[in-house]
Coordinates of C-alpha atoms and ligand atoms in Angstrom, one line a residue:
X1 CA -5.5 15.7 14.8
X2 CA -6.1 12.2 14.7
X3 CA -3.3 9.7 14.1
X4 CA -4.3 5.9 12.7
X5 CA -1.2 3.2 13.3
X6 CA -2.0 0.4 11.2
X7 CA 0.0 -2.7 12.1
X8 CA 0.2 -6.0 9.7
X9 CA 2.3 -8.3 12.5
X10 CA 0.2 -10.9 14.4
X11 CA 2.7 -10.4 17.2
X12 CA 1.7 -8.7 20.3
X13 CA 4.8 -6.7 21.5
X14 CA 6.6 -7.3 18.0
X15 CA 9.0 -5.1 16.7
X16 CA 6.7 -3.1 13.9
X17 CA 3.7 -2.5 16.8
X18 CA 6.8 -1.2 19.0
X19 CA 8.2 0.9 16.7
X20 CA 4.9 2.1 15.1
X21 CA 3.5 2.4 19.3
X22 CA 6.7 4.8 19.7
X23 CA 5.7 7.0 16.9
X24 CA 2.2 7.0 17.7
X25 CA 2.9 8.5 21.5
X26 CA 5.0 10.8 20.6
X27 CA 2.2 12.4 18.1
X28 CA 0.1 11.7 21.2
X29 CA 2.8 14.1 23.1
X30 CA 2.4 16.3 20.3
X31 CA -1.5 16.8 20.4
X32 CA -2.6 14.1 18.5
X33 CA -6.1 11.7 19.1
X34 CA -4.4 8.0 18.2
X35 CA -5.4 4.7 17.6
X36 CA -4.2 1.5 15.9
X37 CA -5.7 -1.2 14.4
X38 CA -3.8 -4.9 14.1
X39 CA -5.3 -6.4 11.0
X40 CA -4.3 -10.0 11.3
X41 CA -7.0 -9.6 14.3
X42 CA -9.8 -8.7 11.5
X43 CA -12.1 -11.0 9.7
X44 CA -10.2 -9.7 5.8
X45 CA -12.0 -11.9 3.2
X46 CA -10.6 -12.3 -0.3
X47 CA -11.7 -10.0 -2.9
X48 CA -14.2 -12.0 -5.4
X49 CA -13.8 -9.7 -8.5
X50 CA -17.5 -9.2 -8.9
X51 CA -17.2 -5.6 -9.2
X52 CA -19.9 -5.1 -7.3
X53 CA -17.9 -2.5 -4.7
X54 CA -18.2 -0.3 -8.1
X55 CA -22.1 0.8 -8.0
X56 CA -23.1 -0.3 -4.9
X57 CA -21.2 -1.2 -1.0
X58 CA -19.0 -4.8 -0.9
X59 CA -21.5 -7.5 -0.3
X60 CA -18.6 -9.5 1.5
X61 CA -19.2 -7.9 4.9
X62 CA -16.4 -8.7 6.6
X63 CA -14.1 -5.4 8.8
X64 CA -12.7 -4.4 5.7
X65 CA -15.4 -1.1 4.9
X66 CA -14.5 -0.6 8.6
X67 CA -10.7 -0.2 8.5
X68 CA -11.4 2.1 5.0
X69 CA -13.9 4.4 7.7
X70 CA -11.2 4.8 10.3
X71 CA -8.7 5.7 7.6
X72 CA -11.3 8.6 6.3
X73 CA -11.8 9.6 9.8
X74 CA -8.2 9.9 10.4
X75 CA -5.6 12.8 9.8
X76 CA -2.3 10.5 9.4
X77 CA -1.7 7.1 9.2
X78 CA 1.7 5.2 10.6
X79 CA 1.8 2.1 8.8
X80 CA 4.0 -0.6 9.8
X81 CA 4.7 -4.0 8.6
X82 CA 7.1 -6.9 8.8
X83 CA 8.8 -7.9 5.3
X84 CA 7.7 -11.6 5.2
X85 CA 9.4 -13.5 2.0
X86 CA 10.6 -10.2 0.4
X87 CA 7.6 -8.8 1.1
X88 CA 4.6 -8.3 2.7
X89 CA 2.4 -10.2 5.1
X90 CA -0.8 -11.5 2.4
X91 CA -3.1 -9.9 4.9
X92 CA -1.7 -5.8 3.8
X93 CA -2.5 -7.5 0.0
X94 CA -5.9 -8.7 1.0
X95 CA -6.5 -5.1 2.2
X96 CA -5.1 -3.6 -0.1
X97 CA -6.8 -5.8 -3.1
X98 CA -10.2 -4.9 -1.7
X99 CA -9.3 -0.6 -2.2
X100 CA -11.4 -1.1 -5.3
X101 CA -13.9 -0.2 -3.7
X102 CA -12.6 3.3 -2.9
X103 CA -12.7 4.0 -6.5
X104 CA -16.7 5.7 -6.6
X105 CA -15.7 7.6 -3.7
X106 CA -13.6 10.5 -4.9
X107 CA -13.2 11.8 -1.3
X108 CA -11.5 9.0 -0.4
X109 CA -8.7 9.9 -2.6
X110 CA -6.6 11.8 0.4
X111 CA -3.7 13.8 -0.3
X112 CA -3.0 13.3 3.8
X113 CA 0.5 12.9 5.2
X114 CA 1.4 9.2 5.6
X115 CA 4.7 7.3 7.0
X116 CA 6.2 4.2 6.4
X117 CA 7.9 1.5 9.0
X118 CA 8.9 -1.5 7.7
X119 CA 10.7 -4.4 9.8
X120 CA 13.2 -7.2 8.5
X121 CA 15.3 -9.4 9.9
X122 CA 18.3 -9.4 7.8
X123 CA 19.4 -6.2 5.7
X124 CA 19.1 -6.6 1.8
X125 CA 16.4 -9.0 2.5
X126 CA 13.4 -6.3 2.4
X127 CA 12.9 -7.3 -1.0
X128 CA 9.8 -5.6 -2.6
X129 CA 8.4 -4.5 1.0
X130 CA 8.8 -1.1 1.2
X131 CA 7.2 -0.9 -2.4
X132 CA 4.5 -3.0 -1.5
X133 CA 4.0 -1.5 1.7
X134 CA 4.0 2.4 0.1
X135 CA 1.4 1.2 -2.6
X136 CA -1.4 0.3 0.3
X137 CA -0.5 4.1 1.2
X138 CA 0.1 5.3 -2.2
X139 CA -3.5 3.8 -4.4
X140 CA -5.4 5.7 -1.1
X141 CA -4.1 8.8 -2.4
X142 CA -1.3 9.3 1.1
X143 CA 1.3 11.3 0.8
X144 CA 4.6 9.5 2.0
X145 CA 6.2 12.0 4.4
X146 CA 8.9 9.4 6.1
X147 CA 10.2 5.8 6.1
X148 CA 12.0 3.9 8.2
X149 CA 13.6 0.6 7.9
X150 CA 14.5 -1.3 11.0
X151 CA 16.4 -4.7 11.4
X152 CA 15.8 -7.1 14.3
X153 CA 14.1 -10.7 14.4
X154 CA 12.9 -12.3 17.7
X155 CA 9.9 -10.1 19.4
X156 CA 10.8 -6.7 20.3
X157 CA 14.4 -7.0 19.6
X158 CA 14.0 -4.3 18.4
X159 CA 14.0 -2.3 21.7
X160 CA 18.1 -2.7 21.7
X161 CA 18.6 -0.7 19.0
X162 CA 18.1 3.1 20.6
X163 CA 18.8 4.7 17.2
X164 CA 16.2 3.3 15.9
X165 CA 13.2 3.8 18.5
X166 CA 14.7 7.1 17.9
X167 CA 13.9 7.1 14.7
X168 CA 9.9 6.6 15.1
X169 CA 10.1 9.2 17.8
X170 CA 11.1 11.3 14.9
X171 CA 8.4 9.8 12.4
X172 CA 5.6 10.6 15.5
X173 CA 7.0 14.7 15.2
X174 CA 6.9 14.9 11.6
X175 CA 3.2 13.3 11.4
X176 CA 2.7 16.7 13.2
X177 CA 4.8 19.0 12.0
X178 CA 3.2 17.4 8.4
X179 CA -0.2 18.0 9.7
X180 CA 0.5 21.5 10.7
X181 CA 1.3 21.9 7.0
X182 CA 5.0 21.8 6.7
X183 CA 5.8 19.8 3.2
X184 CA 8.2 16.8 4.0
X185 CA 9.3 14.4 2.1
X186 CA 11.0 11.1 2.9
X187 CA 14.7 10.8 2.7
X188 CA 15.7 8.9 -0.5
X189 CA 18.2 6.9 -1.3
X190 CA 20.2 7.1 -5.0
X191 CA 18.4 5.6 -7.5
X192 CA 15.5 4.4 -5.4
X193 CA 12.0 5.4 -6.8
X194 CA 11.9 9.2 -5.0
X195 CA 7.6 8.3 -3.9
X196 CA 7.9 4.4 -3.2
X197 CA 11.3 3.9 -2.4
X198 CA 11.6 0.9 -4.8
X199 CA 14.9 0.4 -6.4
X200 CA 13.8 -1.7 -8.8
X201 CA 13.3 0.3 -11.7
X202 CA 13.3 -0.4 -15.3
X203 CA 15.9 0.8 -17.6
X204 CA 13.9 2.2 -21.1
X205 CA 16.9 4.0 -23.4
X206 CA 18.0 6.6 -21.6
X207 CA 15.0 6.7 -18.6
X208 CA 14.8 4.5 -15.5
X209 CA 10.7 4.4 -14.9
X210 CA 9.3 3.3 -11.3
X211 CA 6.7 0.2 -12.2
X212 CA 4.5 1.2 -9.1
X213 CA 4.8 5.2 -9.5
X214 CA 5.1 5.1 -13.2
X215 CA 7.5 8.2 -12.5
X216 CA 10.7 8.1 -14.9
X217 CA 13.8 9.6 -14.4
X218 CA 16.5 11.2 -16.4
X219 CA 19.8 8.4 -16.6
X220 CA 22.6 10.1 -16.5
X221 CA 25.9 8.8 -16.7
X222 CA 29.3 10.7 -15.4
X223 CA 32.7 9.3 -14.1
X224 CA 31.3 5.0 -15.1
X225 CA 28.5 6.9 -12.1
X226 CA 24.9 6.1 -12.8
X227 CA 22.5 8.9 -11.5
X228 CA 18.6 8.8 -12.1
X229 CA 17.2 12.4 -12.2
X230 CA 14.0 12.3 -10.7
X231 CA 11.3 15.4 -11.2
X232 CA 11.4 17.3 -8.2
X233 CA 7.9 17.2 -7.7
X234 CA 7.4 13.5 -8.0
X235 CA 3.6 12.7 -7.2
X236 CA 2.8 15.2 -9.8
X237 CA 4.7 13.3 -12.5
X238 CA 3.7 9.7 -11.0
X239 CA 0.2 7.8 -11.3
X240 CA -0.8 9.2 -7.6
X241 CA -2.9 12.2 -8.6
X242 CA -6.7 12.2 -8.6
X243 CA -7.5 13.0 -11.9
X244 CA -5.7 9.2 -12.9
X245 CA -7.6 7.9 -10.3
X246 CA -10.7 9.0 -11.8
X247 CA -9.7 8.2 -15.3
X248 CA -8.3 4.4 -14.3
X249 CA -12.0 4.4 -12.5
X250 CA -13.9 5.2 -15.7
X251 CA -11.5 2.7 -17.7
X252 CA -12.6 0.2 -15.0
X253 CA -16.1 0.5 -15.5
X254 CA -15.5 0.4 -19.3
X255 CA -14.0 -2.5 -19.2
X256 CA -17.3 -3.6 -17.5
X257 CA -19.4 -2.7 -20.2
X258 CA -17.4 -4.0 -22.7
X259 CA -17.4 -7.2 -21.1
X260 CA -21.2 -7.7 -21.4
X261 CA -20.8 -6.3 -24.9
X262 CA -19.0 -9.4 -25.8
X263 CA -20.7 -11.5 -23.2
X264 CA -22.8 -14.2 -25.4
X265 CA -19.9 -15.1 -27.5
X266 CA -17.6 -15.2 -24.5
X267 CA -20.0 -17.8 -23.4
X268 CA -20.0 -20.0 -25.9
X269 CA -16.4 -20.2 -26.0
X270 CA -16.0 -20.8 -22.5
X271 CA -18.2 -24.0 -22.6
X272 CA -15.5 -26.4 -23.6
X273 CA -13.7 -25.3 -19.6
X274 CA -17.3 -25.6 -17.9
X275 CA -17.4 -29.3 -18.8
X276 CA -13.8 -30.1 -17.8
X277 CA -13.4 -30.0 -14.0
X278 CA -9.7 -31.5 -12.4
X279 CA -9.9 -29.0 -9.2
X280 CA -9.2 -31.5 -6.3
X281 CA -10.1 -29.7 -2.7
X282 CA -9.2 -31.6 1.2
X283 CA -12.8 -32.1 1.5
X284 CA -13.1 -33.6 -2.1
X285 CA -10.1 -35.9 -0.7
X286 CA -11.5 -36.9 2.4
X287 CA -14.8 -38.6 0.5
Ligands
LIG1 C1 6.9 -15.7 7.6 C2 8.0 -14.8 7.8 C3 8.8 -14.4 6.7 C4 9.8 -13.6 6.9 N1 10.5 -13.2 5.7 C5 11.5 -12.3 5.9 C6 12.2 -11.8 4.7 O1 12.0 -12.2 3.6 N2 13.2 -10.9 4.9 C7 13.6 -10.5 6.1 O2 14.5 -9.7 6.2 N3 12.9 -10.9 7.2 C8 11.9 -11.8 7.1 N4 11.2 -12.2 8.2 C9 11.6 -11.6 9.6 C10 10.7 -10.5 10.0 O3 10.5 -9.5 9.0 C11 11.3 -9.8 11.2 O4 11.6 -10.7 12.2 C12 10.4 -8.7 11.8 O5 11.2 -7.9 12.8 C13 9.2 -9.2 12.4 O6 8.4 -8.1 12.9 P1 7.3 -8.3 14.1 O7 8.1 -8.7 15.3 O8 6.6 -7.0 14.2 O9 6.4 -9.4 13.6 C14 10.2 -13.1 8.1 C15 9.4 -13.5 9.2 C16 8.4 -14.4 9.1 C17 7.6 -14.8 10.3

Protein backbone atom coordinates (compact mmCIF):
# COMPACT_ATOMS: atom_id res chain seq x y z
CA UNK A 1 0.00 0.00 0.00
CA UNK A 2 1.56 3.09 -0.96
CA UNK A 3 0.24 6.44 0.14
CA UNK A 4 1.25 9.85 -2.10
CA UNK A 5 0.55 13.36 0.07
CA UNK A 6 0.59 15.92 -2.37
CA UNK A 7 0.93 19.37 -0.88
CA UNK A 8 0.37 22.85 -2.99
CA UNK A 9 1.68 25.30 0.15
CA UNK A 10 5.26 26.78 -0.27
CA UNK A 11 5.30 26.75 3.52
CA UNK A 12 7.48 24.40 5.29
CA UNK A 13 5.64 23.43 8.53
CA UNK A 14 2.34 25.11 7.18
CA UNK A 15 -0.94 24.12 8.21
CA UNK A 16 -2.02 21.79 4.95
CA UNK A 17 1.68 19.85 5.04
CA UNK A 18 0.77 19.33 8.96
CA UNK A 19 -2.50 18.23 8.56
CA UNK A 20 -1.75 16.20 5.32
CA UNK A 21 1.90 14.84 7.43
CA UNK A 22 -0.80 13.67 10.26
CA UNK A 23 -2.84 11.67 7.84
CA UNK A 24 0.04 10.37 6.00
CA UNK A 25 1.59 8.67 9.49
CA UNK A 26 -1.10 7.39 10.62
CA UNK A 27 -1.60 5.31 7.14
CA UNK A 28 2.17 4.82 7.83
CA UNK A 29 0.88 3.18 11.39
CA UNK A 30 -1.53 1.44 9.37
CA UNK A 31 0.82 -0.40 6.89
CA UNK A 32 1.27 2.00 4.40
CA UNK A 33 4.77 2.97 2.14
CA UNK A 34 4.29 7.11 2.11
CA UNK A 35 5.68 9.93 0.55
CA UNK A 36 4.84 13.46 -0.37
CA UNK A 37 5.69 15.67 -2.82
CA UNK A 38 5.52 19.83 -2.29
CA UNK A 39 4.93 21.18 -5.82
CA UNK A 40 5.73 24.77 -5.48
CA UNK A 41 9.39 23.09 -5.09
CA UNK A 42 8.95 21.62 -8.81
CA UNK A 43 10.01 23.23 -12.03
CA UNK A 44 5.66 23.24 -13.33
CA UNK A 45 5.86 25.02 -16.78
CA UNK A 46 2.71 26.40 -18.41
CA UNK A 47 0.87 24.24 -20.71
CA UNK A 48 1.52 25.58 -24.44
CA UNK A 49 -1.66 24.03 -26.10
CA UNK A 50 0.24 22.36 -28.81
CA UNK A 51 -1.33 19.09 -28.29
CA UNK A 52 1.45 17.46 -28.73
CA UNK A 53 1.02 15.33 -25.10
CA UNK A 54 -1.85 13.66 -27.41
CA UNK A 55 0.40 11.29 -29.83
CA UNK A 56 3.55 11.55 -28.44
CA UNK A 57 5.27 12.54 -24.52
CA UNK A 58 5.14 16.59 -23.38
CA UNK A 59 8.14 18.16 -25.11
CA UNK A 60 8.10 20.77 -22.13
CA UNK A 61 10.29 18.62 -19.80
CA UNK A 62 9.94 19.99 -16.85
CA UNK A 63 8.80 17.43 -13.17
CA UNK A 64 5.43 17.43 -14.34
CA UNK A 65 5.47 13.58 -16.27
CA UNK A 66 7.23 12.89 -12.89
CA UNK A 67 4.53 13.88 -10.36
CA UNK A 68 1.88 12.02 -12.96
CA UNK A 69 4.58 8.64 -12.45
CA UNK A 70 4.46 8.78 -8.68
CA UNK A 71 0.61 9.21 -8.77
CA UNK A 72 0.47 5.79 -11.04
CA UNK A 73 2.78 4.19 -8.80
CA UNK A 74 0.84 5.13 -5.83
CA UNK A 75 -2.32 3.42 -4.09
CA UNK A 76 -3.95 6.69 -2.50
CA UNK A 77 -3.24 10.09 -2.67
CA UNK A 78 -3.86 12.87 0.36
CA UNK A 79 -4.07 16.00 -1.34
CA UNK A 80 -3.89 19.18 0.52
CA UNK A 81 -3.97 22.74 -0.42
CA UNK A 82 -4.47 26.18 0.99
CA UNK A 83 -7.49 28.20 -0.52
CA UNK A 84 -5.57 31.30 -1.88
CA UNK A 85 -8.28 34.03 -3.36
CA UNK A 86 -11.27 31.64 -3.20
CA UNK A 87 -9.36 29.25 -4.51
CA UNK A 88 -6.46 27.54 -5.28
CA UNK A 89 -2.81 28.12 -5.37
CA UNK A 90 -2.07 28.63 -9.63
CA UNK A 91 0.62 26.00 -9.19
CA UNK A 92 -2.47 22.84 -8.47
CA UNK A 93 -3.99 24.69 -11.92
CA UNK A 94 -0.67 24.47 -13.75
CA UNK A 95 -0.70 20.74 -12.77
CA UNK A 96 -3.69 20.17 -13.24
CA UNK A 97 -3.88 22.07 -16.91
CA UNK A 98 -1.04 19.81 -18.00
CA UNK A 99 -3.43 16.24 -17.20
CA UNK A 100 -4.00 16.39 -20.90
CA UNK A 101 -1.60 14.48 -21.30
CA UNK A 102 -3.16 11.57 -19.31
CA UNK A 103 -5.77 11.41 -21.96
CA UNK A 104 -3.82 8.48 -24.45
CA UNK A 105 -3.14 6.64 -21.41
CA UNK A 106 -6.30 4.80 -20.41
CA UNK A 107 -4.53 3.27 -17.40
CA UNK A 108 -4.14 6.27 -15.97
CA UNK A 109 -7.73 6.77 -15.47
CA UNK A 110 -7.75 5.29 -11.66
CA UNK A 111 -10.75 4.50 -9.94
CA UNK A 112 -8.21 4.68 -6.61
CA UNK A 113 -9.40 6.05 -3.20
CA UNK A 114 -8.42 9.72 -2.89
CA UNK A 115 -8.92 12.46 0.11
CA UNK A 116 -9.25 15.89 0.24
CA UNK A 117 -7.70 18.66 2.84
CA UNK A 118 -8.22 21.96 2.18
CA UNK A 119 -6.89 24.99 4.50
CA UNK A 120 -8.46 28.60 4.86
CA UNK A 121 -8.11 31.17 7.01
CA UNK A 122 -11.49 32.49 7.46
CA UNK A 123 -14.67 30.26 7.21
CA UNK A 124 -17.04 31.06 4.20
CA UNK A 125 -14.03 32.24 2.51
CA UNK A 126 -12.99 28.75 0.75
CA UNK A 127 -14.74 29.97 -2.18
CA UNK A 128 -14.35 27.57 -5.24
CA UNK A 129 -11.33 25.51 -3.41
CA UNK A 130 -12.72 22.44 -2.46
CA UNK A 131 -14.16 22.20 -6.10
CA UNK A 132 -11.11 23.10 -7.65
CA UNK A 133 -9.04 21.11 -5.44
CA UNK A 134 -11.55 17.73 -6.05
CA UNK A 135 -11.21 18.34 -9.93
CA UNK A 136 -7.20 17.81 -9.86
CA UNK A 137 -8.44 14.41 -8.08
CA UNK A 138 -11.58 14.03 -9.98
CA UNK A 139 -10.20 14.51 -14.13
CA UNK A 140 -7.48 11.56 -12.82
CA UNK A 141 -10.23 9.35 -12.44
CA UNK A 142 -9.79 9.37 -7.96
CA UNK A 143 -12.35 8.44 -6.13
CA UNK A 144 -13.07 11.10 -3.18
CA UNK A 145 -13.36 9.03 -0.08
CA UNK A 146 -13.02 12.07 2.57
CA UNK A 147 -12.60 15.86 2.99
CA UNK A 148 -11.69 17.99 5.40
CA UNK A 149 -11.88 21.59 5.84
CA UNK A 150 -9.63 23.28 8.35
CA UNK A 151 -9.40 27.05 9.51
CA UNK A 152 -6.18 28.62 10.82
CA UNK A 153 -3.85 31.39 9.20
CA UNK A 154 -0.24 31.94 10.57
CA UNK A 155 2.12 28.61 10.06
CA UNK A 156 0.94 25.67 11.78
CA UNK A 157 -1.77 27.26 13.70
CA UNK A 158 -3.21 24.79 12.94
CA UNK A 159 -1.69 22.52 15.66
CA UNK A 160 -4.22 24.26 18.35
CA UNK A 161 -7.09 22.95 16.99
CA UNK A 162 -6.96 19.08 18.36
CA UNK A 163 -10.26 18.31 16.70
CA UNK A 164 -8.99 18.87 13.76
CA UNK A 165 -5.41 17.00 13.64
CA UNK A 166 -8.01 14.60 14.69
CA UNK A 167 -9.63 14.78 11.89
CA UNK A 168 -6.60 13.80 9.39
CA UNK A 169 -5.79 11.02 11.86
CA UNK A 170 -9.09 9.84 10.74
CA UNK A 171 -8.56 10.66 6.92
CA UNK A 172 -4.88 8.50 7.32
CA UNK A 173 -7.40 5.25 8.62
CA UNK A 174 -9.94 5.53 5.99
CA UNK A 175 -7.09 5.73 3.16
CA UNK A 176 -6.69 2.20 4.50
CA UNK A 177 -9.69 0.97 5.45
CA UNK A 178 -10.56 2.37 1.55
CA UNK A 179 -7.67 0.44 0.26
CA UNK A 180 -8.63 -2.65 2.01
CA UNK A 181 -11.81 -2.27 -0.04
CA UNK A 182 -14.39 -0.88 2.20
CA UNK A 183 -16.57 1.75 -0.03
CA UNK A 184 -16.53 5.26 1.66
CA UNK A 185 -17.72 8.16 0.74
CA UNK A 186 -17.16 11.65 2.05
CA UNK A 187 -19.58 13.23 4.30
CA UNK A 188 -21.74 15.79 2.41
CA UNK A 189 -23.23 18.70 3.29
CA UNK A 190 -27.11 19.67 2.02
CA UNK A 191 -27.16 20.85 -1.28
CA UNK A 192 -23.34 20.62 -1.90
CA UNK A 193 -22.45 18.65 -5.08
CA UNK A 194 -22.40 14.87 -3.37
CA UNK A 195 -18.62 14.09 -5.62
CA UNK A 196 -16.96 17.66 -5.44
CA UNK A 197 -18.46 19.18 -2.67
CA UNK A 198 -19.25 22.43 -4.68
CA UNK A 199 -22.37 24.24 -3.58
CA UNK A 200 -22.48 26.21 -6.36
CA UNK A 201 -24.88 24.54 -8.52
CA UNK A 202 -27.08 25.74 -11.17
CA UNK A 203 -30.73 25.77 -10.91
CA UNK A 204 -32.33 24.30 -14.59
CA UNK A 205 -36.39 24.01 -13.92
CA UNK A 206 -36.75 21.75 -11.51
CA UNK A 207 -32.83 20.21 -11.42
CA UNK A 208 -29.86 21.68 -9.57
CA UNK A 209 -26.79 20.32 -12.00
CA UNK A 210 -22.99 20.36 -10.55
CA UNK A 211 -20.95 22.41 -13.38
CA UNK A 212 -17.64 20.31 -12.49
CA UNK A 213 -19.58 16.72 -11.99
CA UNK A 214 -22.28 17.45 -14.48
CA UNK A 215 -24.39 15.28 -11.92
CA UNK A 216 -28.02 16.82 -11.46
CA UNK A 217 -30.23 16.47 -8.83
CA UNK A 218 -33.86 16.21 -8.11
CA UNK A 219 -35.15 20.01 -6.43
CA UNK A 220 -37.53 19.38 -4.20
CA UNK A 221 -39.33 21.75 -2.39
CA UNK A 222 -41.29 20.96 1.14
CA UNK A 223 -42.09 23.22 4.25
CA UNK A 224 -40.45 26.87 1.93
CA UNK A 225 -37.24 23.78 2.47
CA UNK A 226 -35.09 23.33 -0.59
CA UNK A 227 -33.56 19.74 -0.87
CA UNK A 228 -31.49 18.58 -3.97
CA UNK A 229 -31.95 14.74 -4.47
CA UNK A 230 -28.74 13.50 -5.62
CA UNK A 231 -28.42 9.79 -7.30
CA UNK A 232 -27.08 7.58 -4.84
CA UNK A 233 -24.52 6.47 -6.87
CA UNK A 234 -23.13 9.72 -7.94
CA UNK A 235 -19.77 9.00 -10.10
CA UNK A 236 -21.88 6.77 -12.14
CA UNK A 237 -24.34 9.61 -13.06
CA UNK A 238 -21.40 12.37 -13.21
CA UNK A 239 -18.64 12.94 -16.04
CA UNK A 240 -16.01 10.84 -13.81
CA UNK A 241 -16.38 7.45 -15.63
CA UNK A 242 -13.96 6.12 -18.16
CA UNK A 243 -15.91 5.58 -20.90
CA UNK A 244 -16.41 9.85 -20.99
CA UNK A 245 -13.00 10.05 -20.55
CA UNK A 246 -12.42 8.18 -23.67
CA UNK A 247 -15.17 9.76 -25.61
CA UNK A 248 -14.06 13.59 -24.51
CA UNK A 249 -10.43 12.08 -25.65
CA UNK A 250 -11.67 11.11 -29.20
CA UNK A 251 -13.70 14.58 -29.30
CA UNK A 252 -10.27 16.16 -28.48
CA UNK A 253 -8.48 14.71 -31.19
CA UNK A 254 -11.45 15.59 -33.54
CA UNK A 255 -11.29 18.79 -32.83
CA UNK A 256 -7.67 18.40 -34.02
CA UNK A 257 -8.44 17.23 -37.25
CA UNK A 258 -10.98 19.47 -37.94
CA UNK A 259 -8.82 22.25 -37.23
CA UNK A 260 -6.39 21.36 -40.13
CA UNK A 261 -9.44 20.73 -42.12
CA UNK A 262 -10.23 24.39 -42.02
CA UNK A 263 -6.61 25.36 -41.58
CA UNK A 264 -5.82 27.47 -44.97
CA UNK A 265 -8.82 29.54 -44.70
CA UNK A 266 -8.25 30.01 -40.96
CA UNK A 267 -5.05 31.48 -42.21
CA UNK A 268 -5.96 33.79 -44.31
CA UNK A 269 -8.28 35.26 -41.96
CA UNK A 270 -6.03 35.51 -39.25
CA UNK A 271 -3.55 37.73 -41.23
CA UNK A 272 -5.15 40.99 -40.44
CA UNK A 273 -3.96 40.04 -36.25
CA UNK A 274 -0.34 38.80 -37.52
CA UNK A 275 0.33 42.38 -38.75
CA UNK A 276 -1.02 44.20 -35.72
CA UNK A 277 1.28 43.77 -32.72
CA UNK A 278 0.48 46.21 -29.27
CA UNK A 279 1.94 43.38 -26.68
CA UNK A 280 4.28 45.51 -24.52
CA UNK A 281 6.71 42.99 -22.25
CA UNK A 282 9.48 44.52 -19.16
CA UNK A 283 12.16 43.69 -21.39
CA UNK A 284 10.42 45.53 -24.41
CA UNK A 285 10.24 48.48 -21.78
CA UNK A 286 13.60 48.53 -20.67
CA UNK A 287 15.08 49.21 -24.45
C1 LIG B 1 -2.06 34.49 -1.33
C2 LIG B 1 -2.99 34.02 -0.25
C3 LIG B 1 -4.33 34.06 -0.48
C4 LIG B 1 -5.22 33.59 0.47
N1 LIG B 1 -6.55 33.63 0.19
C5 LIG B 1 -7.43 33.14 1.10
C6 LIG B 1 -8.84 33.14 0.81
O1 LIG B 1 -9.30 33.55 -0.25
N2 LIG B 1 -9.68 32.62 1.73
C7 LIG B 1 -9.22 32.15 2.95
O2 LIG B 1 -10.04 31.71 3.76
N3 LIG B 1 -7.91 32.13 3.23
C8 LIG B 1 -7.00 32.61 2.34
N4 LIG B 1 -5.65 32.57 2.61
C9 LIG B 1 -5.19 31.99 3.90
C10 LIG B 1 -4.69 30.57 3.77
O3 LIG B 1 -5.57 29.76 3.04
C11 LIG B 1 -4.49 29.96 5.16
O4 LIG B 1 -3.65 30.78 5.93
C12 LIG B 1 -3.94 28.57 5.14
O5 LIG B 1 -3.99 28.01 6.43
C13 LIG B 1 -2.49 28.54 4.67
O6 LIG B 1 -2.03 27.21 4.65
P1 LIG B 1 -0.48 26.86 4.73
O7 LIG B 1 0.00 27.25 6.10
O8 LIG B 1 -0.40 25.41 4.49
O9 LIG B 1 0.19 27.64 3.63
C14 LIG B 1 -4.73 33.06 1.69
C15 LIG B 1 -3.36 33.05 1.93
C16 LIG B 1 -2.49 33.52 0.97
C17 LIG B 1 -1.00 33.48 1.24
Amino acid sequence: MRVLGIITSYRRLGNTEILVKEALLEAQKLGAEVHAIRLPKLTVKVCKACYHCFYEECKLGDDVDWVFEEIAKSDAVVLGTPTYILSVPGILKMVMDRVLSLFPKAERFRRKPAALIVTAGLRGWEGFAVPMASLFLLIQGFRIIDRLVAYATGPGEILMDEEVIGRAREMGAKIIRALKGEKILPKTEENECPICGSRALEIRGDVARCPICDLTGKIEISNGRIRIKFPEDPYEHSKWTEEEWREHFEWLKWTVQEYFRKRSQIEQLRAKYASFDPFISPTKSRE
